[in-house]
Coordinates of C-alpha atoms in Angstrom, one line a residue:
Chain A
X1 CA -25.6 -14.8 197.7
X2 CA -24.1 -11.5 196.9
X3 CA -24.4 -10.3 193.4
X4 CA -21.0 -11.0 190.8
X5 CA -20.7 -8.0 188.7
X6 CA -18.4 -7.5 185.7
X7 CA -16.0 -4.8 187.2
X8 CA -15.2 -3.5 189.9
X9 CA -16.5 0.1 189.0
X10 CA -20.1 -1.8 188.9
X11 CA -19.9 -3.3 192.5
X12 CA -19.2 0.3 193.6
X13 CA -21.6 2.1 191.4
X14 CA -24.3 1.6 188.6
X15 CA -23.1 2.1 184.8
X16 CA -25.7 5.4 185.0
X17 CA -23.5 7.0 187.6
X18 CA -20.6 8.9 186.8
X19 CA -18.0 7.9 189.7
X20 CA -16.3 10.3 191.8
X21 CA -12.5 10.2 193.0
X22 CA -12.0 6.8 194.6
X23 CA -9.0 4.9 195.1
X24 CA -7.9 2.0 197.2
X25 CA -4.5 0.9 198.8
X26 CA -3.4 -2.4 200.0
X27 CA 0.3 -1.6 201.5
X28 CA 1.1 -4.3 199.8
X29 CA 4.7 -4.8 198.1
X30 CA 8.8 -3.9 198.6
X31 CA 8.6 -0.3 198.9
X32 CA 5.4 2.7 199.2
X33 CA 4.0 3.7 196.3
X34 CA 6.3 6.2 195.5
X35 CA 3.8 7.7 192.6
X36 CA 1.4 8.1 195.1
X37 CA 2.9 9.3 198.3
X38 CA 4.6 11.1 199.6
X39 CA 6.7 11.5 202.7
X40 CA 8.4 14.0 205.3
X41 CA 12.2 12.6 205.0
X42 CA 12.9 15.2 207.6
X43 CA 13.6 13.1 210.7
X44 CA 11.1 10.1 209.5
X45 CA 11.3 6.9 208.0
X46 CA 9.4 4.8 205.8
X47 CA 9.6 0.8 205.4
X48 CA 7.4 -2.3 204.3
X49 CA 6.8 -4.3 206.9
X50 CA 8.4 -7.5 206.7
X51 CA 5.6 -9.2 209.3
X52 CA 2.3 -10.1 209.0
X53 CA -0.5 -7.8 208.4
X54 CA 2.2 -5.2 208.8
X55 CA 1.4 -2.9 206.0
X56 CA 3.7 0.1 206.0
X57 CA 5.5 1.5 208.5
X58 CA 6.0 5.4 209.9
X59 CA 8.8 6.0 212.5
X60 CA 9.4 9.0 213.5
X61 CA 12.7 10.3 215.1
X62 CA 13.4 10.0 218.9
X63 CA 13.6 13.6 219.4
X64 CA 10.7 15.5 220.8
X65 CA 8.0 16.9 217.5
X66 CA 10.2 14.8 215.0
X67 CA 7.4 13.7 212.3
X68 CA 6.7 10.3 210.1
X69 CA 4.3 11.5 207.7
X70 CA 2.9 10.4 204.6
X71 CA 0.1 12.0 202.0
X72 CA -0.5 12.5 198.4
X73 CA 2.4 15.0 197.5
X74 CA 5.7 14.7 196.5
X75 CA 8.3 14.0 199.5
X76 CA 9.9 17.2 201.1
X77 CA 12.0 17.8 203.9
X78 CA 9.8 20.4 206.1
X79 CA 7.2 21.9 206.2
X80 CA 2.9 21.0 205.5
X81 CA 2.7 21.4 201.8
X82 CA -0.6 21.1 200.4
X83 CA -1.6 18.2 199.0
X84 CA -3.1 17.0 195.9
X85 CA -6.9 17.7 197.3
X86 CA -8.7 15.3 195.5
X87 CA -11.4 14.8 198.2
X88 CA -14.4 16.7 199.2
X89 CA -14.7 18.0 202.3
X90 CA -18.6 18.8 201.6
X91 CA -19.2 14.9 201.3
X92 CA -16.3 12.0 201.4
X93 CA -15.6 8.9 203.3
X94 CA -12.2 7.7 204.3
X95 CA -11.3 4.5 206.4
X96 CA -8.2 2.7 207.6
X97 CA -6.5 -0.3 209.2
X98 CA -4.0 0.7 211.8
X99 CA -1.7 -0.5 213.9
X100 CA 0.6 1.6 216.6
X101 CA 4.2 0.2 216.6
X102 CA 5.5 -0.6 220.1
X103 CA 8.4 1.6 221.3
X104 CA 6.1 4.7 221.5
X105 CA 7.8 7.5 222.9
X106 CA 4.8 9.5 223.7
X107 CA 2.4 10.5 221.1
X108 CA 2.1 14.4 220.9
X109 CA -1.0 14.3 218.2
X110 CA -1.3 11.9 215.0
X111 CA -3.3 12.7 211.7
X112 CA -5.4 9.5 210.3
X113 CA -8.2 10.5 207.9
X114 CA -8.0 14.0 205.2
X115 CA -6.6 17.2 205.9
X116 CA -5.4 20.0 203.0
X117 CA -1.8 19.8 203.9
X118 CA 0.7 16.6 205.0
X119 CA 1.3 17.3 208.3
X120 CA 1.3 14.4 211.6
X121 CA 0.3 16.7 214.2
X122 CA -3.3 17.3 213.2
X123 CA -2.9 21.1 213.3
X124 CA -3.5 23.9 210.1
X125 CA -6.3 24.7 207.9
X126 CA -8.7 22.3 206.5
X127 CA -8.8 19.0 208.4
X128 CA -10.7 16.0 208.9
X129 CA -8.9 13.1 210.8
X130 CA -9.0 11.0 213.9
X131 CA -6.4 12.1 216.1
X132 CA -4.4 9.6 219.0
X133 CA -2.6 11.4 221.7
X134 CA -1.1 11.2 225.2
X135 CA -2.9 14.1 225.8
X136 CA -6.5 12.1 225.3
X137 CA -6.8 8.3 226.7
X138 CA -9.6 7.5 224.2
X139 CA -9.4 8.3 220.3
X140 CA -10.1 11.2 219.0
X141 CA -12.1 12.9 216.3
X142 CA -10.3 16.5 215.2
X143 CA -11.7 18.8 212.3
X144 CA -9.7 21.7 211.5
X145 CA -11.2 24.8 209.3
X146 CA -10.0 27.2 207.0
X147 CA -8.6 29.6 210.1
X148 CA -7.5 26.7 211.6
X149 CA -9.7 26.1 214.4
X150 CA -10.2 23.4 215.8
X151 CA -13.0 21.0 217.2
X152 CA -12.3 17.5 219.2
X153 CA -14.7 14.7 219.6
X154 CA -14.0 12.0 221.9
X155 CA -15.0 8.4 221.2
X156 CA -15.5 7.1 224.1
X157 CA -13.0 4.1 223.1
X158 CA -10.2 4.0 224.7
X159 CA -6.3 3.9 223.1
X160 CA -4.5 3.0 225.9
X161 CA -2.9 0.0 226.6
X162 CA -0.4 -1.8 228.5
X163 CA 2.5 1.9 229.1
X164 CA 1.5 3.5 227.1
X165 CA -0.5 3.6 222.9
X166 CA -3.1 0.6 222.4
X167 CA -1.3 -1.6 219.9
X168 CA -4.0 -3.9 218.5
X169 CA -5.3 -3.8 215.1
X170 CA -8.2 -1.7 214.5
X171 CA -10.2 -0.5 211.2
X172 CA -11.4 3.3 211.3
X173 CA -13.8 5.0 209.5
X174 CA -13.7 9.2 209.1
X175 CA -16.7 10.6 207.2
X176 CA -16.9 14.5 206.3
X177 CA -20.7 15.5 205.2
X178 CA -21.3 19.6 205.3
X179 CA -22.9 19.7 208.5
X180 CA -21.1 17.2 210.0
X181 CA -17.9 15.0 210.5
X182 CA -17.8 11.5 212.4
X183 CA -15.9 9.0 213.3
X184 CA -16.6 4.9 213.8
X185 CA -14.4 2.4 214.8
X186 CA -14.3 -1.3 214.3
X187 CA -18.1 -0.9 212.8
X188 CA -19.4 0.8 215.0
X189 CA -20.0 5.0 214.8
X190 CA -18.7 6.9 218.1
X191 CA -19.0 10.1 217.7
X192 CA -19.4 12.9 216.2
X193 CA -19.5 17.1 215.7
X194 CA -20.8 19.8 213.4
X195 CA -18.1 23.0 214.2
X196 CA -14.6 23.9 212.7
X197 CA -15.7 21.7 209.1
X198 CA -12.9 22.1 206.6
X199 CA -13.8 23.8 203.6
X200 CA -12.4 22.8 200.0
X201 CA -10.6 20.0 199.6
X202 CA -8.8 17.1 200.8
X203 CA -6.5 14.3 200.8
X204 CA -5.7 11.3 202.6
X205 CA -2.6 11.7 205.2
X206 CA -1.2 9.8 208.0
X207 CA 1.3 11.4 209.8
X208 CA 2.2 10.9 214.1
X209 CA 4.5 13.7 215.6
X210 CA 6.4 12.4 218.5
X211 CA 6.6 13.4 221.7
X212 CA 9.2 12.4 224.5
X213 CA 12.9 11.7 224.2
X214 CA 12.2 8.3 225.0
X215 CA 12.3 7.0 221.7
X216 CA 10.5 6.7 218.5
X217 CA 7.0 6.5 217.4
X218 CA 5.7 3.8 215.2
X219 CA 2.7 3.2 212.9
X220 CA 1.7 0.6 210.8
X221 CA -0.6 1.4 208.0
X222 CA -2.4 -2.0 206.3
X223 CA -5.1 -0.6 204.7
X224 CA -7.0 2.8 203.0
X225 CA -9.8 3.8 200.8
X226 CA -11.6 7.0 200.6
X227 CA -14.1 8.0 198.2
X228 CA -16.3 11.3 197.6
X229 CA -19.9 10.9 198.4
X230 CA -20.9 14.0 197.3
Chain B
X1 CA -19.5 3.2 198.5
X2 CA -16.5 0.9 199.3
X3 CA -16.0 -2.1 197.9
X4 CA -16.9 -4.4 201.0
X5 CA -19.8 -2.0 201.9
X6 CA -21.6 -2.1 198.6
X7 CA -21.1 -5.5 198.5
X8 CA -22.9 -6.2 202.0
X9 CA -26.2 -4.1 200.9
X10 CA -26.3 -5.8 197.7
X11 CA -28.2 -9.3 199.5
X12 CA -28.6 -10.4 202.6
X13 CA -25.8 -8.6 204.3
X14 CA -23.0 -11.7 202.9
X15 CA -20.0 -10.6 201.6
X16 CA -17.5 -12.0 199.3
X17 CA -14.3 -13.3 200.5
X18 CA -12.4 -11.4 197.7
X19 CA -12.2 -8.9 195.3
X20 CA -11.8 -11.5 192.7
X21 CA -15.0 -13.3 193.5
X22 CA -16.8 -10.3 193.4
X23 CA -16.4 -10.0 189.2
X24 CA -15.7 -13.2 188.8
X25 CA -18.4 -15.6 187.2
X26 CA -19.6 -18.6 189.0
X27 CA -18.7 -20.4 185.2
X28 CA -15.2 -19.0 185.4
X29 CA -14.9 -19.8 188.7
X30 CA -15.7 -23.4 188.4
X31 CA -15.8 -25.4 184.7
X32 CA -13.5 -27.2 185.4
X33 CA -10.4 -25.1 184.3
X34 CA -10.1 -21.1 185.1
X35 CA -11.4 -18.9 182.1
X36 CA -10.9 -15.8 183.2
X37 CA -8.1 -13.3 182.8
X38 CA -5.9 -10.3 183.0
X39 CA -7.5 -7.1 185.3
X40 CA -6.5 -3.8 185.9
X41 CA -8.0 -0.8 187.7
X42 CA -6.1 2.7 187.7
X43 CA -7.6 4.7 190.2
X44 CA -5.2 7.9 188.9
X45 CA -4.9 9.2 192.9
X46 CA -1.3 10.4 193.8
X47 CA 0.6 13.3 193.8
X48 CA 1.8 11.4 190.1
X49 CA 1.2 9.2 187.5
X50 CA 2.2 5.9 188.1
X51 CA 5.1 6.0 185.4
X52 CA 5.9 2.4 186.3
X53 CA 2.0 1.3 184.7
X54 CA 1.4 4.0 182.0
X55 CA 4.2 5.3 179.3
X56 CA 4.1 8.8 178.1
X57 CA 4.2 7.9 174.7
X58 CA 5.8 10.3 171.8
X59 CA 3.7 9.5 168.4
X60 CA 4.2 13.1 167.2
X61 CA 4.6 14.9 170.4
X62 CA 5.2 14.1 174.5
X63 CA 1.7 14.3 176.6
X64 CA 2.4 16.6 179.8
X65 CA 0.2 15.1 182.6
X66 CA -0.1 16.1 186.2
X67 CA -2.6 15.0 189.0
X68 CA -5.0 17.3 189.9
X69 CA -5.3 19.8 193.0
X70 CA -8.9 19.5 193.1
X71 CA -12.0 17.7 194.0
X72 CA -12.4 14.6 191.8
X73 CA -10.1 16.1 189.7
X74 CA -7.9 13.3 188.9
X75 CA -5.1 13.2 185.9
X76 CA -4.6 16.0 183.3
X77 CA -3.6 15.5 180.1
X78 CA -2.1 18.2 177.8
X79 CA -1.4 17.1 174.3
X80 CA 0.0 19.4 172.1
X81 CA 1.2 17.1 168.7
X82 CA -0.8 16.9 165.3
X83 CA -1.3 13.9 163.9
X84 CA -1.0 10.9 166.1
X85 CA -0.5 13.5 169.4
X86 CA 0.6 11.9 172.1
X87 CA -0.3 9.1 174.7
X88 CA -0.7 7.0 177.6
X89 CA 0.2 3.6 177.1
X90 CA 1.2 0.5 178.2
X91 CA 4.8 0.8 175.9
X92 CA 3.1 -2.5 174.0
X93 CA 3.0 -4.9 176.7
X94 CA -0.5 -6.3 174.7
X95 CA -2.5 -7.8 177.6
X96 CA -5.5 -7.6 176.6
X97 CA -7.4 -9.1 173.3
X98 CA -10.9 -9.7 171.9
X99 CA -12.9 -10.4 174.1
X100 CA -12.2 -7.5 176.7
X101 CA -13.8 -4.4 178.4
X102 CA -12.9 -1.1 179.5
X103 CA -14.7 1.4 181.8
X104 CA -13.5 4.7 182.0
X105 CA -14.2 7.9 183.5
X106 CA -13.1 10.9 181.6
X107 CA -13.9 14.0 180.0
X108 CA -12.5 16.2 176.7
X109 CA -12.4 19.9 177.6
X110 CA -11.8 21.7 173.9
X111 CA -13.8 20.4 171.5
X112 CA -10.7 21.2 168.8
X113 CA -8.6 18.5 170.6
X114 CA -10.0 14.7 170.6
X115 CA -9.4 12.5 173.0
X116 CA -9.3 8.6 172.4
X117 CA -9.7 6.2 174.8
X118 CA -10.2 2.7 175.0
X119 CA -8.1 -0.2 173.7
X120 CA -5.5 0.0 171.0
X121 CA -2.6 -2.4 169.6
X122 CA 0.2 0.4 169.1
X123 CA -1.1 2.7 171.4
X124 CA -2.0 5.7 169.4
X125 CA -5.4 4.7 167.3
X126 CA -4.2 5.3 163.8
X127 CA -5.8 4.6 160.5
X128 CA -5.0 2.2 158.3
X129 CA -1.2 2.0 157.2
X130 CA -0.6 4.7 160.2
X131 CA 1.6 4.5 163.2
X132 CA 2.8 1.4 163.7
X133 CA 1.2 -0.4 160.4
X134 CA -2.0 -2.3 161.0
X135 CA -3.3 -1.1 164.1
X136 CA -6.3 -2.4 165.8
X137 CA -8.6 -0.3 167.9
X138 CA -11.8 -0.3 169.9
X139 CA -11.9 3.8 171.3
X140 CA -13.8 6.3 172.0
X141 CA -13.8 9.6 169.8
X142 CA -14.3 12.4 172.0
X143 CA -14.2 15.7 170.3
X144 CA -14.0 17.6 167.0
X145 CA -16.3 18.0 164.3
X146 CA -17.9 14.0 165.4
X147 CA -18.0 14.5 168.9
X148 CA -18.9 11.6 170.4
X149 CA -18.4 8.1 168.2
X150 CA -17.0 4.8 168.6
X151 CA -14.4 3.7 166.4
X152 CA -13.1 0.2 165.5
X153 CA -10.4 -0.8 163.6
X154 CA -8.8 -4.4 163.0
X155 CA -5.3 -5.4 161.8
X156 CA -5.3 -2.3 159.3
X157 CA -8.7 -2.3 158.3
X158 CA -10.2 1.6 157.8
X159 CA -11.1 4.0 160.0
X160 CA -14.5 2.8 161.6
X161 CA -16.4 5.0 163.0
X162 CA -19.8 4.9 164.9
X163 CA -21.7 7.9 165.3
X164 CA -23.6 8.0 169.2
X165 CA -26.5 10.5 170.1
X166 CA -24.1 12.9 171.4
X167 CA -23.3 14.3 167.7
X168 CA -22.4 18.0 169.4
X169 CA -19.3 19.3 171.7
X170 CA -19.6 17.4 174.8
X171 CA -16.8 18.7 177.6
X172 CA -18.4 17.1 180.2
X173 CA -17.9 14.0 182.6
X174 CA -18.2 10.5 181.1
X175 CA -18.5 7.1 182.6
X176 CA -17.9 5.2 179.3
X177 CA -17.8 1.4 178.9
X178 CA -16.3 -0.8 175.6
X179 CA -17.3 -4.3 175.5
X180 CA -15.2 -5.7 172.7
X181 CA -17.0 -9.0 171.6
X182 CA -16.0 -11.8 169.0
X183 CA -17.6 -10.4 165.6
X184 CA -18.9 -6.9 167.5
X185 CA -18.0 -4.0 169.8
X186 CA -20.3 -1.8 171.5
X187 CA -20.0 1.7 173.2
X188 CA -22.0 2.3 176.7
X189 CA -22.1 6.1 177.7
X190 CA -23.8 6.5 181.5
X191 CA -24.9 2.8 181.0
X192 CA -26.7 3.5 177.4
X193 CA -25.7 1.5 174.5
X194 CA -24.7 4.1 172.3
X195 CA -23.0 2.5 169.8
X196 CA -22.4 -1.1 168.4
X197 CA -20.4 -1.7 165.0
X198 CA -20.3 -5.8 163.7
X199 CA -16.2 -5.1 163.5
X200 CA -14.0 -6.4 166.7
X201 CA -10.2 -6.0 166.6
X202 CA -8.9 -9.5 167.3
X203 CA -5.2 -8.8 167.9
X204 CA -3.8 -8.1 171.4
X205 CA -4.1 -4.5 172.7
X206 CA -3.2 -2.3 175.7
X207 CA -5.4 0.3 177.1
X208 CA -4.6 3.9 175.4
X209 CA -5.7 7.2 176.3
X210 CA -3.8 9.2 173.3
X211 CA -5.3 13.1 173.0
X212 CA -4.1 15.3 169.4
X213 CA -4.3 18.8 168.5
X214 CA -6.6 19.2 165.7
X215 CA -6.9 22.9 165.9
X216 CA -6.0 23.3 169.7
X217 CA -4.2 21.4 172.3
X218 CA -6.0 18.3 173.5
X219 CA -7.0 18.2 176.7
X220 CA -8.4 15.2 178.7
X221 CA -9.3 14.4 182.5
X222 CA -9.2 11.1 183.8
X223 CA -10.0 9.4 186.9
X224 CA -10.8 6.0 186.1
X225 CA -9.5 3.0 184.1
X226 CA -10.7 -0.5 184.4
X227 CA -9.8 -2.9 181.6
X228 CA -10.5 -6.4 181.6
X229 CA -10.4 -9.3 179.5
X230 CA -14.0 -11.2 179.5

C-alpha cells in the first residue's frame, strides 16, 4: 500500500527539504480564482463550466487573432504583460488537463505550459508551452528564448479530429531542465528539444488566439500543477 | 514532485484514490466514527494574495504584501508597526485547536524585524494581558536578538520562549513544522526537533504570520502554509 503521511508538504517532499514554489489548481467553484489569475478581457471570456469535468472555460472572440488568455497577473485589456515568474526555467514541471471546446474557429497558435508574459499565441521572450494549431495536425512542443526565437517539437500525436481541433480529454505534461525542454502526453513522453530555452523565469499561462471568422475558440481547463525541480 | 507522482514511487506503483487518503490515518479513517479534521494548504501562487483566506490585520500598523516576480519567490511581507506590527490572519475564524500542526516555508530577511509564524488565538502573538487579552500561541520567533525560538503561550500565560540551535541571525529559507500536542509543543526546523516546551495552548487558534519593527521594518517571504488539526 502507498504510504499515509501527515501533510501534504510530506507526500511531496521530506521534512529535510526546503520546498520550492508549488501550487495546485482544481478549476473547481462559481467563478476563477480571481487572486490568482488573471485574464485578457480584451475580446475573451472567462466562465465555470457548468458540465462535467468542465473546469474553466477560455473563449475567445470570433474575429480573426482575438485572444482568451489566462496567467498569474492581474487582468488587462491588451497587451503580454509579464507575469508573476515564480517558475524556473533552469528546472520546473508543469502539467494540465485540457479539453478544446467545440465551435473552433481555426486555431492560429495556443499557449499550455510557462512562458514570462500572458499571451495565447505562444510568441515573445521566455517560453515553455505546448502549442495546438491549424498550422500543425499533431501537438506541438514550442520554447521561446530571451530574443524570442523560437524552436517547435512535434509529438507525433495527432490533434485533429472530426473538422477540425481533437476535442477529447487529455492530461499534458511540459518539463523545462537547462539543456532541455519536453513534452508527454497522456503518460507517455513525445518529444523533445535542447534550442531556443527560455532564460529566467516563468509562470503558468493558457491562452488560444483564434483564427478564422468562423467563430470562436474554446478551451476547457480541468486541471494544473507546476512545481520547480531545480 | 506532484502529488499523484510521489505518491506512485512511494510502493509498488499504487496510488491513492484521494488527496484525503493520502494524510489521512487508516485509525481516522475507520474507528468507527471520523476523527479527523479541518486542513488547509496556501500555496501563496497568484498575481495576489488571496484576500478572501488571509486578512491584513492592523495590530499597530497595516502589513503591505505583494506576490513575488521571481523564482520561488512567493509572498512578501513588509511590516512597518512597533509593537504588535502587523498580520496575516484568519480575522478570528479559530479553526484550529490543540492538537494541530503547521508546516511552513518562510524566511526573515533583517534580523531587526521578527517574524512569527505559526498558530495564534488573536492573531498577533502577544504577551500576556496584550492584544486581545489572553492570547494563546504556538509560533516561531524568527529574528532579533533570539533568533530562532519557539514560543508558547496559553490563555494569558507568559511569554514562553524556547531557544533552538540557531541562536544567531538566520535570513535564510526555512521549512518549519509546529506539532502542538496535549501537555507539549515541539518546533521541527528542516525536519530537526529543535525545540519542545511541556506548555500547549488549548484554546482555538488561526494560523498567523504577524512580522513587527523592532528596530527596522519586518520583512518575511512565504511560500507555504499547511495547518492541520491532528
Amino acid at each position: 500500500m502507498p504510504q499515509r503521511k501527515d501533510s501534504l508538504y510530506e507526500q511531496l517532499n521530506p521534512l529535510t527539504t526546503i520546498a520550492g514554489q508549488h501550487f495546485v489548481e482544481y478549476f473547481s467553484g462559481d467563478t476563477l480564482d480571481n487572486f490568482r489569475w488573471g485574464k485578457d478581457t480584451n475580446d475573451g471570456t472567462y466562465a465555470m463550466s457548468d458540465s462535467v469535468d468542465g473546469g474553466v472555460v477560455l473563449t475567445t472572440g470570433s474575429g480573426i487573432y482575438a485572444s482568451a488568455c489566462i496567467g498569474l497577473v492581474a487582468d488587462t485589456t491588451s497587451g503580454s504583460p509579464t507575469m508573476i515568474n515564480c517558475f524556473d526555467s533552469q528546472g520546473a514541471v508543469i502539467q494540465f488537463i485540457e479539453q478544446w471546446g467545440t465551435g473552433a474557429g481555426g486555431i492560429n497558435a495556443s499557449t499550455h505550459g510557462f512562458h514570462s508574459e500572458r499571451r495565447g499565441d505562444n510568441a515573445g521572450n521566455n517560453g515553455c508551452a505546448l502549442n495546438t494549431s491549424l498550422w500543425s495536425t499533431n501537438y506541438r512542443l514550442r520554447t521561446c528564448n530571451s530574443s524570442g526565437s523560437q524552436t517547435d517539437s512535434d509529438s507525433g500525436i495527432s490533434a485533429v479530429g472530426g473538422s477540425g481541433i481533437a476535442t477529447n480529454k487529455n492530461f499534458f505534461r511540459v518539463e523545462i531542465q537547462p539543456t532541455f525542454a519536453s513534452l508527454g502526453i497522456n503518460g507517455v513522453l513525445t518529444n523533445s528539444h535542447t534550442t531556443n530555452l527560455p532564460s529566467g523565469g516563468l509562470a503558468p499561462c493558457f491562452g488560444i488566439q483564434n483564427h478564422s471568422n468562423n467563430g470562436a475558440s474554446i478551451l476547457h481547463v480541468i486541471y494544473c500543477e507546476a512545481w520547480n525541480t531545480a | 514532485m506532484s502529488v499523484n507522482s510521489q505518491v506512485a514511487r512511494n510502493q509498488s506503483g499504487q496510488t491513492f484514490n484521494s488527496v484525503f487518503e493520502s494524510t489521512n490515518s487508516l485509525a481516522t479513517l475507520f474507528s468507527g466514527r471520523y476523527q479527523g479534521g479541518q486542513r488547509m494548504v496556501e500555496w501563496f501562487t497568484g498575481h495576489s494574495l488571496n484576500t478572501d483566506r488571509w486578512t491584513l490585520q492592523n495590530n499597530t500598523a497595516l502589513p503591505t504584501v505583494s506576490m513575488q516576480n521571481g523564482i520561488d519567490g512567493g509572498l512578501f511581507m513588509t511590516n512597518t508597526g512597533t509593537g504588535y506590527g502587523g498580520s496575516l490572519s484568519f480575522n478570528n475564524k479559530r479553526q484550529y485547536g490543540n492538537p494541530c500542526s503547521c508546516i511552513i516555508v518562510l524566511k526573515n530577511t533583517t534580523t531587526d524585524g521578527i517574524t512569527y509564524a505559526g498558530f495564534d488565538r488573536n492573531g498577533a502573538p502577544s504577551t500576556a494581558g496584550g492584544l486581545g487579552g489572553s492570547n494563546s500561541t504556538a509560533v516561531i520567533e524568527m529574528g532579533g536578538a533570539v533568533n530562532m525560538s519557539l514560543v508558547v503561550t496559553n490563555a494569558g500565560s507568559g511569554w514562553d520562549r524556547t531557544a533552538t540551535s540557531i541562536a544567531t541571525a538566520n535570513t535564510d529559507w526555512h521549512c518549519v513544522k509546529i506539532d502542538v500536542k496535549t501537555s507539549s509543543t515541539n518546533l521541527s526546523i528542516e525536519g530537526v526537533l529543535e525545540a519542545t516546551r511541556a506548555l500547549a495552548p488549548s484554546t482555538t487558534m488561526q494560523p498567523c504570520i504577524q512580522g513587527r519593527n523592532a528596530g527596522s521594518n519586518a520583512t518575511t517571504y512565504v511560500r507555504y502554509f499547511e495547518a492541520w488539526n491532528t
